[in-house]
Amino acid sequence: DQQVKQNSPSLSVQEGRISILNCDYTNSMFDYFLWYKKYPAEGPTFLISISSIKDKNEDGRFTVFLNKSAKHLSLHIVPSQPGDSAVYFCAAILISNFGNEKLTFGTGTRLTIIP
Amino acid sequence: EAQVTQNPRYLITVTGKKLTVTCSQNMNHEYMSWYRQDPGLGLRQIYYSMNVEVTDKGDVPEGYKVSRKEKRNFPLILESPSPNQTSLYFCASSLRPGQGNYGYTFGSGTRLTVV
């Protein structure tokens, strides 16, 4: 059962434009959501996170929006740069009453920035 | 430099020969975890650890063991590797939720092939 879904396996965006990466989830109990960027042969690089009690978090060119009623989050990258070309994963964290964390990843979206 | 270090980066082994993949972090993080990445399945959690001597199963723990005898190290042990454990493995560590810019830091990965 895939609790975190990225339905678009790939996305191409012109350099300088906005890239919007989408993620849907099924478990309304998730506490945090995170976005990662991954290059081939490297570990995922953390980009930005958002608590489930917020609806927006911004860090430089990256903004994450959370719509809890729709169980949907998105990552906006503005402006898009060639170095942003990578695979992007969204992830969700469930924290139990005992403090245990469980991180669940989506399957990723390959973003290609066209010069 | 703050980082998560995994060793080895590449490993080819034979079925049944015990192996250990080491993971070390220098950020004094309490949380550490192991993931495997397989085509079409994204990143799946194997085991995680809340703190020293506290470990728990993730989504795909079968065939793996872990230990957390000290805060900085979280080795992944395959007692009797099988070909279905051929995969790309990532170790990660993190602050507690609410501490600073909460998000997991990943190592560079270990590509394991079991023949």
Tab-separated table of C-alpha atoms in Angstrom:
chain	number	residue	atom	x	y	z
A	1	ASP	CA	0.000	0.000	0.000
A	2	GLN	CA	1.705	3.145	-1.259
A	3	GLN	CA	0.859	5.799	1.321
A	4	VAL	CA	2.861	8.530	-0.401
A	5	LYS	CA	2.422	8.898	-4.139
A	6	GLN	CA	4.101	10.940	-6.800
A	7	ASN	CA	1.971	10.342	-9.847
A	8	SER	CA	4.215	12.128	-12.320
A	9	PRO	CA	7.359	10.096	-13.003
A	10	SER	CA	8.889	12.947	-14.977
A	11	LEU	CA	8.568	16.684	-15.574
A	12	SER	CA	10.334	19.059	-17.965
A	13	VAL	CA	10.478	22.804	-17.311
A	14	GLN	CA	12.117	25.685	-19.118
A	15	GLU	CA	14.982	27.368	-17.273
A	16	GLY	CA	13.777	30.428	-15.352
A	17	ARG	CA	10.201	29.176	-15.100
A	18	ILE	CA	8.478	27.675	-12.082
A	19	SER	CA	8.767	23.935	-11.403
A	20	ILE	CA	5.872	22.412	-9.489
A	21	LEU	CA	6.275	18.926	-8.120
A	22	ASN	CA	3.268	17.213	-6.629
A	23	CYS	CA	2.736	14.582	-3.988
A	24	ASP	CA	-0.387	12.926	-2.590
A	25	TYR	CA	-0.730	10.925	0.581
A	26	THR	CA	-3.372	8.752	2.152
A	27	ASN	CA	-2.581	8.797	5.876
A	28	SER	CA	-4.020	11.901	7.550
A	29	MET	CA	-1.919	11.190	10.646
A	30	PHE	CA	1.426	12.097	9.071
A	31	ASP	CA	3.230	14.688	11.194
A	32	TYR	CA	5.860	16.086	8.851
A	33	PHE	CA	6.496	16.165	5.136
A	34	LEU	CA	9.875	16.545	3.483
A	35	TRP	CA	11.280	17.039	0.007
A	36	TYR	CA	14.570	15.585	-1.199
A	37	LYS	CA	16.620	15.942	-4.346
A	38	LYS	CA	18.693	13.041	-5.590
A	39	TYR	CA	21.434	12.829	-8.201
A	40	PRO	CA	22.571	9.464	-9.599
A	41	ALA	CA	25.068	7.625	-7.381
A	42	GLU	CA	24.523	10.063	-4.491
A	43	GLY	CA	22.384	10.017	-1.384
A	44	PRO	CA	19.195	12.123	-1.240
A	45	THR	CA	19.789	15.761	-0.308
A	46	PHE	CA	17.314	17.325	2.064
A	47	LEU	CA	15.624	20.429	0.661
A	48	ILE	CA	12.778	21.558	2.869
A	49	SER	CA	10.250	20.242	5.354
A	50	ILE	CA	6.854	21.288	6.636
A	51	SER	CA	4.971	20.401	9.761
A	52	SER	CA	1.433	19.112	9.349
A	53	ILE	CA	0.143	22.082	11.327
A	54	LYS	CA	1.381	24.544	8.708
A	55	ASP	CA	0.294	25.146	5.140
A	56	LYS	CA	3.380	26.798	3.718
A	57	ASN	CA	7.125	26.867	4.275
A	58	GLU	CA	9.613	28.820	2.231
A	59	ASP	CA	13.385	28.580	1.934
A	60	GLY	CA	15.052	30.577	-0.817
A	61	ARG	CA	13.864	29.320	-4.193
A	62	PHE	CA	11.950	26.447	-2.620
A	63	THR	CA	8.427	26.660	-1.228
A	64	VAL	CA	6.365	23.753	0.011
A	65	PHE	CA	2.574	23.988	0.193
A	66	LEU	CA	0.453	21.595	2.211
A	67	ASN	CA	-3.279	21.095	1.636
A	68	LYS	CA	-4.408	18.801	4.395
A	69	SER	CA	-8.010	18.546	3.282
A	70	ALA	CA	-6.863	17.304	-0.120
A	71	LYS	CA	-3.971	15.288	1.360
A	72	HIS	CA	-1.717	16.954	-1.138
A	73	LEU	CA	1.593	18.766	-0.999
A	74	SER	CA	3.627	20.478	-3.648
A	75	LEU	CA	7.137	21.829	-4.039
A	76	HIS	CA	7.601	25.017	-6.031
A	77	ILE	CA	11.033	25.921	-7.364
A	78	VAL	CA	11.342	29.473	-8.634
A	79	PRO	CA	13.222	30.259	-10.778
A	80	SER	CA	14.241	26.837	-12.080
A	81	GLN	CA	17.933	26.381	-12.817
A	82	PRO	CA	19.807	23.689	-14.792
A	83	GLY	CA	21.349	22.412	-11.549
A	84	ASP	CA	17.843	21.576	-10.335
A	85	SER	CA	17.673	18.665	-12.779
A	86	ALA	CA	17.447	15.592	-10.545
A	87	VAL	CA	14.976	13.125	-9.108
A	88	TYR	CA	12.775	14.629	-6.397
A	89	PHE	CA	11.258	12.568	-3.625
A	90	CYS	CA	8.567	13.622	-1.223
A	91	ALA	CA	8.469	11.866	2.115
A	92	ALA	CA	6.157	11.775	5.089
A	93	ILE	CA	6.924	11.120	8.737
A	94	LEU	CA	4.635	9.494	11.249
A	95	ILE	CA	5.592	9.960	14.893
A	96	SER	CA	4.094	7.485	17.324
A	97	ASN	CA	3.011	8.295	20.874
A	98	PHE	CA	6.304	6.801	22.019
A	99	GLY	CA	8.340	9.081	19.788
A	100	ASN	CA	9.149	6.466	17.137
A	101	GLU	CA	9.546	7.957	13.678
A	102	LYS	CA	8.622	6.217	10.469
A	103	LEU	CA	9.658	7.828	7.226
A	104	THR	CA	7.798	6.874	4.043
A	105	PHE	CA	9.027	7.983	0.637
A	106	GLY	CA	7.218	8.525	-2.628
A	107	THR	CA	8.575	6.912	-5.790
A	108	GLY	CA	10.102	10.103	-7.140
A	109	THR	CA	9.679	12.545	-10.032
A	110	ARG	CA	12.499	13.178	-12.472
A	111	LEU	CA	12.773	16.923	-13.106
A	112	THR	CA	14.590	18.108	-16.206
A	113	ILE	CA	15.330	21.795	-16.627
A	114	ILE	CA	15.647	22.773	-20.261
A	115	PRO	CA	18.191	25.555	-20.897
B	1	GLU	CA	31.930	18.888	7.709
B	2	ALA	CA	28.594	17.513	8.885
B	3	GLN	CA	28.014	14.213	7.159
B	4	VAL	CA	26.837	10.636	7.189
B	5	THR	CA	29.559	8.196	6.096
B	6	GLN	CA	28.796	4.741	4.738
B	7	ASN	CA	31.283	2.029	3.900
B	8	PRO	CA	31.848	0.351	1.578
B	9	ARG	CA	30.469	2.252	-1.425
B	10	TYR	CA	30.398	-0.904	-3.541
B	11	LEU	CA	30.307	-4.545	-2.493
B	12	ILE	CA	29.921	-7.804	-4.383
B	13	THR	CA	29.453	-10.891	-2.259
B	14	VAL	CA	28.220	-14.468	-2.490
B	15	THR	CA	24.998	-15.884	-1.110
B	16	GLY	CA	25.224	-16.741	2.555
B	17	LYS	CA	28.401	-14.872	3.409
B	18	LYS	CA	27.760	-12.550	6.338
B	19	LEU	CA	28.495	-8.887	5.748
B	20	THR	CA	28.259	-5.564	7.557
B	21	VAL	CA	27.736	-2.132	6.065
B	22	THR	CA	28.926	0.584	8.403
B	23	CYS	CA	27.286	3.966	8.947
B	24	SER	CA	28.634	6.829	11.019
B	25	GLN	CA	27.400	10.396	11.581
B	26	ASN	CA	29.211	13.331	13.172
B	27	MET	CA	26.211	15.564	13.921
B	28	ASN	CA	25.220	14.088	17.285
B	29	HIS	CA	21.868	13.074	15.787
B	30	GLU	CA	19.680	10.814	17.852
B	31	TYR	CA	17.749	9.279	14.958
B	32	MET	CA	19.370	6.997	12.420
B	33	SER	CA	17.880	4.690	9.830
B	34	TRP	CA	18.587	2.428	6.869
B	35	TYR	CA	16.835	2.391	3.492
B	36	ARG	CA	17.079	0.414	0.314
B	37	GLN	CA	16.326	1.795	-3.105
B	38	ASP	CA	15.029	-0.462	-5.852
B	39	PRO	CA	13.789	0.469	-9.336
B	40	GLY	CA	10.118	1.425	-9.331
B	41	LEU	CA	9.840	1.069	-5.555
B	42	GLY	CA	11.560	4.223	-4.366
B	43	LEU	CA	13.232	4.290	-0.960
B	44	ARG	CA	11.978	1.804	1.596
B	45	GLN	CA	12.880	1.839	5.268
B	46	ILE	CA	14.623	-1.247	6.655
B	47	TYR	CA	15.308	-0.350	10.284
B	48	TYR	CA	15.479	2.793	12.349
B	49	SER	CA	16.869	3.812	15.721
B	50	MET	CA	15.576	6.455	18.087
B	51	ASN	CA	18.694	6.481	20.222
B	52	VAL	CA	21.406	4.249	21.645
B	53	GLU	CA	20.121	0.706	22.228
B	54	VAL	CA	16.684	1.630	20.771
B	55	THR	CA	15.956	0.131	17.356
B	56	ASP	CA	12.781	-0.842	15.501
B	57	LYS	CA	11.703	-2.415	12.226
B	58	GLY	CA	10.811	-0.418	9.178
B	59	ASP	CA	8.840	-1.654	6.182
B	60	VAL	CA	11.265	-4.293	4.891
B	61	PRO	CA	13.309	-5.660	7.838
B	62	GLU	CA	13.444	-9.322	6.807
B	63	GLY	CA	16.989	-10.582	6.356
B	64	TYR	CA	18.594	-7.625	8.111
B	65	LYS	CA	19.850	-6.801	11.581
B	66	VAL	CA	21.060	-3.559	13.110
B	67	SER	CA	22.692	-2.421	16.312
B	68	ARG	CA	23.106	0.958	17.997
B	69	LYS	CA	25.729	0.587	20.684
B	70	GLU	CA	26.884	4.190	20.378
B	71	LYS	CA	25.185	7.301	19.125
B	72	ARG	CA	27.317	7.916	16.046
B	73	ASN	CA	27.273	4.394	14.551
B	74	PHE	CA	24.440	2.335	13.099
B	75	PRO	CA	25.743	-0.709	11.198
B	76	LEU	CA	23.525	-2.815	8.941
B	77	ILE	CA	24.170	-6.558	9.160
B	78	LEU	CA	23.187	-9.185	6.620
B	79	GLU	CA	23.686	-12.519	8.359
B	80	SER	CA	23.023	-14.636	5.264
B	81	PRO	CA	22.702	-12.423	2.181
B	82	SER	CA	20.523	-13.564	-0.697
B	83	PRO	CA	20.283	-12.282	-4.289
B	84	ASN	CA	17.008	-10.452	-3.518
B	85	GLN	CA	19.034	-8.203	-1.217
B	86	THR	CA	20.936	-6.832	-4.179
B	87	SER	CA	20.119	-3.144	-3.944
B	88	LEU	CA	21.334	0.369	-3.261
B	89	TYR	CA	21.412	1.067	0.468
B	90	PHE	CA	21.308	4.416	2.227
B	91	CYS	CA	21.929	5.332	5.833
B	92	ALA	CA	20.409	8.516	7.264
B	93	SER	CA	20.380	10.500	10.496
B	94	SER	CA	18.299	13.383	11.787
B	95	LEU	CA	17.561	15.773	14.584
B	96	ARG	CA	14.387	15.303	16.584
B	97	PRO	CA	11.242	16.879	15.102
B	98	GLY	CA	11.058	20.555	15.994
B	99	GLN	CA	14.832	20.875	16.388
B	100	GLY	CA	16.243	23.298	13.875
B	101	ASN	CA	15.659	22.592	10.206
B	102	TYR	CA	14.276	19.131	10.759
B	103	GLY	CA	15.183	16.722	7.977
B	104	TYR	CA	17.189	13.591	7.411
B	105	THR	CA	20.813	13.690	6.191
B	106	PHE	CA	21.680	10.770	3.941
B	107	GLY	CA	24.954	9.011	3.255
B	108	SER	CA	26.262	8.508	-0.290
B	109	GLY	CA	24.954	4.981	-0.580
B	110	THR	CA	26.278	1.415	-0.745
B	111	ARG	CA	25.627	-0.591	-3.876
B	112	LEU	CA	25.429	-4.243	-2.860
B	113	THR	CA	25.368	-7.156	-5.291
B	114	VAL	CA	24.731	-10.664	-3.989
B	115	VAL	CA	25.538	-13.454	-6.460
